[in-house]
Coordinates of C-alpha atoms and ligand atoms in Angstrom, one line a residue:
M1 CA 132.0 -25.0 3.5
L2 CA 131.6 -22.6 0.6
A3 CA 129.4 -20.1 2.4
D4 CA 132.3 -19.4 4.8
L5 CA 134.2 -17.9 1.9
S6 CA 134.2 -14.3 0.8
Y7 CA 133.9 -13.6 -2.9
S8 CA 137.7 -13.4 -3.4
E9 CA 138.2 -16.6 -1.4
L10 CA 135.7 -18.3 -3.6
Q11 CA 137.6 -17.0 -6.7
S12 CA 140.8 -18.6 -5.3
F13 CA 138.9 -21.8 -4.6
V14 CA 137.7 -22.0 -8.1
K15 CA 141.1 -21.3 -9.5
K16 CA 142.7 -24.0 -7.3
M17 CA 140.2 -26.5 -8.7
G18 CA 141.4 -25.6 -12.1
L19 CA 138.0 -24.2 -13.2
P20 CA 137.3 -21.1 -15.3
A21 CA 136.8 -17.9 -13.4
F22 CA 133.1 -17.4 -14.2
R23 CA 132.3 -20.5 -12.1
A24 CA 133.0 -18.4 -9.0
D25 CA 130.3 -15.9 -10.0
Q26 CA 127.8 -18.7 -10.6
L27 CA 128.6 -20.4 -7.3
F28 CA 128.5 -17.1 -5.4
D29 CA 125.1 -16.3 -7.0
A30 CA 123.7 -19.7 -6.1
I31 CA 124.9 -19.5 -2.5
Y32 CA 123.6 -16.0 -1.9
S33 CA 120.3 -16.9 -3.4
A34 CA 120.2 -19.9 -1.0
K35 CA 119.8 -22.5 -3.7
S36 CA 120.4 -26.1 -2.9
I37 CA 122.9 -27.7 -5.2
S38 CA 120.2 -29.6 -7.1
E39 CA 118.5 -26.3 -8.0
I40 CA 121.6 -24.8 -9.7
S41 CA 120.9 -25.1 -13.4
N42 CA 124.1 -23.6 -14.9
L43 CA 126.7 -26.0 -13.5
P44 CA 127.6 -29.3 -15.1
K45 CA 126.8 -32.5 -13.2
G46 CA 130.4 -33.5 -13.0
L47 CA 131.4 -30.2 -11.4
K48 CA 128.5 -30.5 -8.9
S49 CA 129.7 -33.8 -7.7
I50 CA 133.2 -32.5 -7.1
I51 CA 132.0 -29.5 -5.0
E52 CA 129.0 -31.2 -3.4
E53 CA 130.8 -31.9 -0.1
Q54 CA 131.6 -28.3 0.4
Y55 CA 128.4 -26.8 -0.9
P56 CA 126.1 -25.5 1.9
K57 CA 123.5 -27.9 3.1
Y58 CA 121.6 -25.9 5.7
E59 CA 117.9 -25.6 5.3
I60 CA 114.7 -24.3 6.8
F61 CA 113.4 -27.2 8.9
H62 CA 110.3 -25.6 10.3
M63 CA 108.6 -22.2 10.5
L64 CA 106.2 -20.7 13.0
K65 CA 104.2 -17.6 12.5
S66 CA 103.1 -15.4 15.4
K67 CA 99.8 -13.5 15.7
D68 CA 101.8 -10.3 15.4
G69 CA 103.4 -11.4 12.1
T70 CA 106.8 -12.3 13.6
M71 CA 108.2 -15.5 12.2
K72 CA 110.4 -18.0 13.8
F73 CA 112.5 -20.2 11.6
I74 CA 114.2 -23.4 12.7
I75 CA 117.3 -23.9 10.6
S76 CA 119.0 -27.3 10.4
Y77 CA 122.6 -28.1 9.6
P78 CA 124.0 -31.4 8.2
D79 CA 125.3 -32.6 11.6
K80 CA 121.6 -32.3 12.9
A81 CA 122.4 -29.2 14.9
I82 CA 119.5 -26.8 14.8
V83 CA 119.2 -23.1 15.7
E84 CA 116.4 -20.6 15.6
C85 CA 116.2 -17.2 14.0
V86 CA 113.4 -14.7 14.2
L87 CA 112.1 -12.4 11.5
M88 CA 110.4 -9.2 12.6
K89 CA 108.5 -6.8 10.4
Y90 CA 108.9 -3.1 11.1
K91 CA 107.7 0.0 9.3
Y92 CA 111.1 0.3 7.6
G93 CA 111.3 -3.3 6.6
Y94 CA 112.4 -6.7 7.9
S95 CA 114.9 -7.2 10.7
I96 CA 116.3 -10.6 11.5
C97 CA 117.5 -11.9 14.8
L98 CA 120.3 -14.5 14.2
S99 CA 121.9 -17.2 16.4
T100 CA 125.6 -17.3 16.6
Q101 CA 126.0 -20.6 18.6
V102 CA 124.1 -23.8 19.0
G103 CA 123.2 -23.3 22.7
C104 CA 125.2 -21.0 24.9
R105 CA 127.6 -21.4 27.8
M106 CA 127.1 -18.1 29.5
G107 CA 124.5 -19.5 31.9
C108 CA 122.3 -16.4 32.4
K109 CA 119.5 -17.4 34.8
F110 CA 116.7 -15.9 32.9
C111 CA 117.5 -17.2 29.4
A112 CA 116.3 -20.4 27.8
S113 CA 119.1 -20.5 25.2
T114 CA 121.7 -21.5 27.8
I115 CA 119.7 -24.4 29.4
G116 CA 121.5 -27.3 27.7
G117 CA 124.9 -25.5 27.6
L118 CA 126.9 -24.9 24.5
A119 CA 126.7 -27.6 21.8
R120 CA 129.0 -25.9 19.3
N121 CA 129.9 -22.7 17.6
L122 CA 128.4 -21.8 14.2
T123 CA 130.8 -20.9 11.4
A124 CA 130.5 -17.6 9.6
G125 CA 128.8 -19.3 6.7
E126 CA 126.3 -21.1 9.0
I127 CA 125.3 -17.8 10.6
L128 CA 125.0 -16.3 7.1
G129 CA 122.9 -19.2 6.0
Q130 CA 120.1 -18.2 8.4
L131 CA 120.0 -14.8 6.6
L132 CA 120.2 -16.2 3.1
L133 CA 117.5 -18.8 3.7
V134 CA 115.0 -16.4 5.2
N135 CA 115.8 -13.8 2.5
R136 CA 114.9 -16.4 0.0
H137 CA 111.8 -17.4 1.9
L138 CA 110.6 -13.8 1.5
G139 CA 111.1 -14.0 -2.2
G140 CA 114.6 -12.5 -2.2
S141 CA 117.8 -13.5 -3.9
K142 CA 121.4 -12.3 -4.1
K143 CA 120.2 -9.5 -6.4
E144 CA 117.1 -8.7 -4.3
R145 CA 117.6 -8.1 -0.6
K146 CA 114.5 -8.3 1.4
I147 CA 116.1 -8.0 4.8
T148 CA 117.6 -4.7 5.8
N149 CA 118.5 -5.1 9.5
I150 CA 120.3 -7.7 11.5
V151 CA 120.5 -8.2 15.2
L152 CA 122.9 -10.8 16.7
M153 CA 120.6 -11.6 19.6
G154 CA 119.5 -15.1 19.0
S155 CA 121.0 -18.1 20.8
G156 CA 124.6 -17.9 21.7
E157 CA 127.1 -15.2 22.9
P158 CA 128.5 -13.6 19.8
L159 CA 131.8 -12.5 21.4
D160 CA 132.3 -16.1 22.6
N161 CA 132.5 -17.1 18.9
Y162 CA 134.5 -14.0 18.0
D163 CA 136.3 -14.9 14.8
N164 CA 133.3 -16.5 13.1
V165 CA 131.1 -13.6 14.1
V166 CA 133.5 -11.0 12.8
K167 CA 133.9 -12.9 9.5
F168 CA 130.1 -13.1 9.3
I169 CA 129.8 -9.3 9.7
R170 CA 132.2 -8.9 6.8
L171 CA 130.3 -11.4 4.6
A172 CA 126.8 -9.9 5.4
S173 CA 128.0 -6.3 4.7
S174 CA 130.1 -7.1 1.7
A175 CA 129.0 -5.1 -1.4
K176 CA 129.3 -8.3 -3.5
G177 CA 126.9 -10.1 -1.2
L178 CA 123.6 -8.9 0.4
N179 CA 125.4 -5.6 1.2
I180 CA 123.7 -5.0 4.5
S181 CA 124.8 -1.7 6.0
E182 CA 126.9 -2.1 9.1
R183 CA 124.9 0.7 10.6
N184 CA 121.9 -1.6 10.5
L185 CA 123.6 -4.4 12.4
S186 CA 123.6 -4.7 16.2
L187 CA 125.7 -7.1 18.2
S188 CA 124.5 -7.9 21.6
T189 CA 126.8 -9.2 24.3
C190 CA 126.6 -10.1 28.0
G191 CA 129.9 -8.2 28.3
L192 CA 133.0 -10.1 27.4
V193 CA 135.2 -7.1 28.1
D194 CA 138.4 -8.2 26.4
K195 CA 136.5 -8.9 23.2
I196 CA 134.7 -5.6 23.3
Y197 CA 138.1 -3.9 23.2
K198 CA 139.1 -6.2 20.3
L199 CA 135.8 -5.4 18.4
A200 CA 136.5 -1.7 18.7
Q201 CA 139.7 -2.2 16.7
E202 CA 137.8 -3.8 13.7
E203 CA 136.7 -0.4 12.4
F204 CA 133.1 -1.6 12.0
N205 CA 130.2 0.8 12.0
I206 CA 128.0 -1.7 13.9
T207 CA 126.0 -1.0 17.0
L208 CA 127.2 -2.4 20.3
T209 CA 124.4 -3.6 22.7
I210 CA 125.2 -4.6 26.2
S211 CA 123.0 -6.9 28.2
L212 CA 123.4 -5.2 31.5
H213 CA 120.4 -6.2 33.6
A214 CA 121.7 -5.0 36.9
S215 CA 123.2 -1.9 38.5
T216 CA 125.6 -3.5 41.0
D217 CA 128.0 -6.4 40.5
E218 CA 126.3 -8.4 43.4
E219 CA 122.9 -8.0 41.8
R220 CA 124.3 -9.0 38.4
A221 CA 126.1 -12.0 39.8
Q222 CA 122.8 -13.4 41.0
I223 CA 121.5 -13.7 37.4
M224 CA 124.6 -13.6 35.2
P225 CA 127.6 -15.8 36.0
I226 CA 129.8 -13.6 33.7
A227 CA 129.5 -10.9 36.4
K228 CA 132.1 -12.9 38.4
R229 CA 134.6 -12.4 35.6
Y230 CA 134.0 -8.8 34.7
S231 CA 132.7 -5.9 36.7
I232 CA 130.1 -3.4 35.5
K233 CA 132.8 -0.7 35.8
E234 CA 135.0 -2.7 33.4
I235 CA 132.2 -3.1 31.0
I236 CA 131.3 0.6 31.0
D237 CA 135.0 1.5 30.4
A238 CA 135.1 -0.9 27.5
C239 CA 131.9 0.8 26.1
K240 CA 133.5 4.3 26.5
N241 CA 136.5 3.0 24.5
Y242 CA 134.1 1.5 21.9
Y243 CA 132.3 4.9 21.6
N244 CA 135.5 6.8 21.3
K245 CA 136.8 4.6 18.5
T246 CA 133.5 4.3 16.6
K247 CA 131.3 7.3 17.6
R248 CA 128.4 4.8 17.8
K249 CA 125.8 5.3 20.5
I250 CA 125.9 2.3 23.0
Y251 CA 122.7 0.5 23.7
F252 CA 122.0 -1.3 27.0
E253 CA 119.4 -4.0 27.5
Y254 CA 117.9 -4.1 30.9
T255 CA 115.4 -6.9 31.5
L256 CA 113.3 -6.1 34.6
I257 CA 113.1 -8.9 37.0
K258 CA 110.8 -8.5 40.0
D259 CA 112.5 -7.7 43.2
V260 CA 116.0 -8.3 41.7
N261 CA 116.8 -5.2 39.6
D262 CA 113.7 -3.0 39.6
S263 CA 114.2 -0.5 42.5
G264 CA 114.5 3.3 42.5
E265 CA 118.0 2.8 43.8
D266 CA 118.8 0.8 40.6
V267 CA 117.6 3.8 38.5
K268 CA 120.0 6.2 40.4
R269 CA 122.9 3.8 40.1
L270 CA 122.3 3.4 36.3
R271 CA 122.3 7.1 36.0
D272 CA 125.7 7.4 37.8
L273 CA 127.2 4.4 35.9
T274 CA 126.5 5.8 32.5
K275 CA 127.2 9.5 33.1
G276 CA 129.1 11.0 30.2
L277 CA 128.4 8.1 27.9
L278 CA 126.2 8.5 24.8
C279 CA 123.8 5.6 25.4
H280 CA 120.2 4.4 25.4
F281 CA 118.4 1.9 27.6
N282 CA 116.0 -0.7 26.1
I283 CA 113.9 -1.8 29.1
I284 CA 112.6 -5.3 28.5
V285 CA 109.8 -7.0 30.3
L286 CA 111.1 -10.4 31.3
N287 CA 109.7 -13.2 29.2
E288 CA 109.2 -15.9 31.8
V289 CA 110.9 -19.2 30.8
A290 CA 109.2 -22.3 32.2
Q291 CA 112.4 -23.8 33.5
R292 CA 113.4 -20.6 35.4
P293 CA 111.9 -19.2 38.7
L294 CA 112.4 -15.5 38.0
K295 CA 109.3 -13.3 37.8
K296 CA 108.4 -10.5 35.4
T297 CA 107.1 -7.1 36.3
T298 CA 104.0 -5.6 34.6
R299 CA 104.3 -3.6 31.4
L300 CA 103.0 -0.6 33.2
F301 CA 105.8 -0.9 35.7
A302 CA 108.3 -1.0 32.9
Y303 CA 106.9 2.4 31.6
Q304 CA 107.2 3.8 35.1
F305 CA 110.8 2.6 35.3
V306 CA 111.5 4.3 32.0
D307 CA 109.9 7.5 33.3
L308 CA 112.2 7.4 36.4
L309 CA 115.3 7.0 34.2
K310 CA 114.2 9.8 32.0
K311 CA 113.7 12.1 35.0
E312 CA 117.4 11.3 35.9
G313 CA 118.4 12.3 32.4
V314 CA 118.9 8.8 31.1
S315 CA 117.6 8.0 27.6
A316 CA 115.3 4.9 27.7
T317 CA 112.3 3.2 26.1
V318 CA 110.4 0.0 26.7
R319 CA 111.1 -2.6 24.1
R320 CA 108.2 -3.9 22.2
T321 CA 107.8 -7.6 22.6
M322 CA 107.3 -9.7 19.5
G323 CA 106.6 -13.3 18.8
E324 CA 106.0 -14.3 22.4
D325 CA 103.3 -16.8 21.4
I326 CA 105.7 -18.8 19.3
E327 CA 108.5 -18.5 21.9
G328 CA 110.4 -16.3 19.6
A329 CA 110.8 -13.4 22.0
C330 CA 114.0 -12.5 23.9
G331 CA 115.4 -15.4 25.9
Q332 CA 112.9 -17.9 24.6
L333 CA 115.0 -19.4 21.8
R334 CA 116.2 -22.9 22.5
N335 CA 116.4 -26.2 20.9
K336 CA 113.0 -27.6 21.8
I337 CA 112.8 -30.3 19.2
L338 CA 116.0 -31.9 20.0
A339 CA 115.7 -31.3 23.7
N340 CA 112.2 -32.9 23.5
S341 CA 110.7 -30.9 26.3
Ligands
SAH1 N1 124.3 -13.5 24.4 C1 123.9 -12.2 23.9 C2 122.8 -12.2 22.9 C3 121.6 -13.0 23.1 S1 120.3 -12.5 24.2 C4 123.6 -11.3 25.1 O1 123.7 -11.7 26.2 O2 123.3 -10.1 24.8 C5 119.5 -11.2 23.6 C6 118.8 -10.3 24.7 O3 117.7 -11.0 25.3 C7 119.8 -10.1 25.8 O4 119.8 -8.8 26.3 C8 119.3 -11.1 26.9 O5 119.8 -10.7 28.1 C9 117.8 -10.9 26.7 N2 117.1 -12.0 27.3 C10 117.4 -13.2 27.6 N3 116.5 -13.9 28.2 C11 115.5 -13.1 28.4 C12 114.2 -13.2 28.9 N4 113.8 -14.4 29.4 N5 113.3 -12.2 28.9 C13 113.7 -11.0 28.3 N6 114.9 -10.8 27.8 C14 115.8 -11.8 27.8

């Protein structure tokens, strides 16, 4: 699929097809402006029919708008796979939360994205497609970027789809394309330790965010199956290595779950675990998912938890929740239409 190709790869493709070089620029412009093939006006019909098979066919299938202005887009692919992505408006501009897989196989107990398991990986160009379609929806094009920030926090585990995600980061940040600053891109992972070491070697300037959600391995294993594979200590060591290589502050996500991970002892253990690491905790109030029995704490409690962390010298804030009424908040993304429930 042509959106999987970098500009220079597209140039080689055009050359291999025996076409003049300027066709690569026309195609690149059309792809990055999220035009459908029928909307491209500067390509001859004959040429369109030759490349039609490889031209991107993802589209916005549906859009929901929250009371708070957050928008959830359902993107469909030609094989009928669908994913969700969420657009949030901040003071500094638009941030988009992208999905990296159709479903997820990590099995976290609090998260809706994992309920039907993993259907398939998205390719780099399919991840990019979400960004390009929503950029166009906002009136943007290749030349006019409307979205400045990306978080890889939609459905899927980005590091479980490593090669495609790394390629996507290169495409999204490429100066030829939308030229999104790597510093404005966050990758969130449940902690695939070997891949965190690998990511540190890529020489990206992206922010690494770890979904920690517990202060002991036993606690973590109750809610996150991945805890049986990697210990918290191994994750923290991988974060230290990531920091040493990139000098980027590490972010931890910590979703409070009533009577599971919300005690004063948790606060002290989090302090000890992260000693000496430049990091910040985003404390999240659990978004209850209908199919899951876990209970949330109050927002007031989350602020108190943050105060306790701060008293221990740990940097922390409560994450604002956005788009809850359209099930666009953390952990609520899933394939409702196809799952029919
Ligand atoms: N697989 C990646 C990215 C997707 S989840 C990861 O695990 O980080 C994005 C964030 O939302 C993660 O921190 C995840 O743990 C959190 N999350 C998932 N379900 C949630 C829920 N029901 N309420 C609040 N946060 C949730």
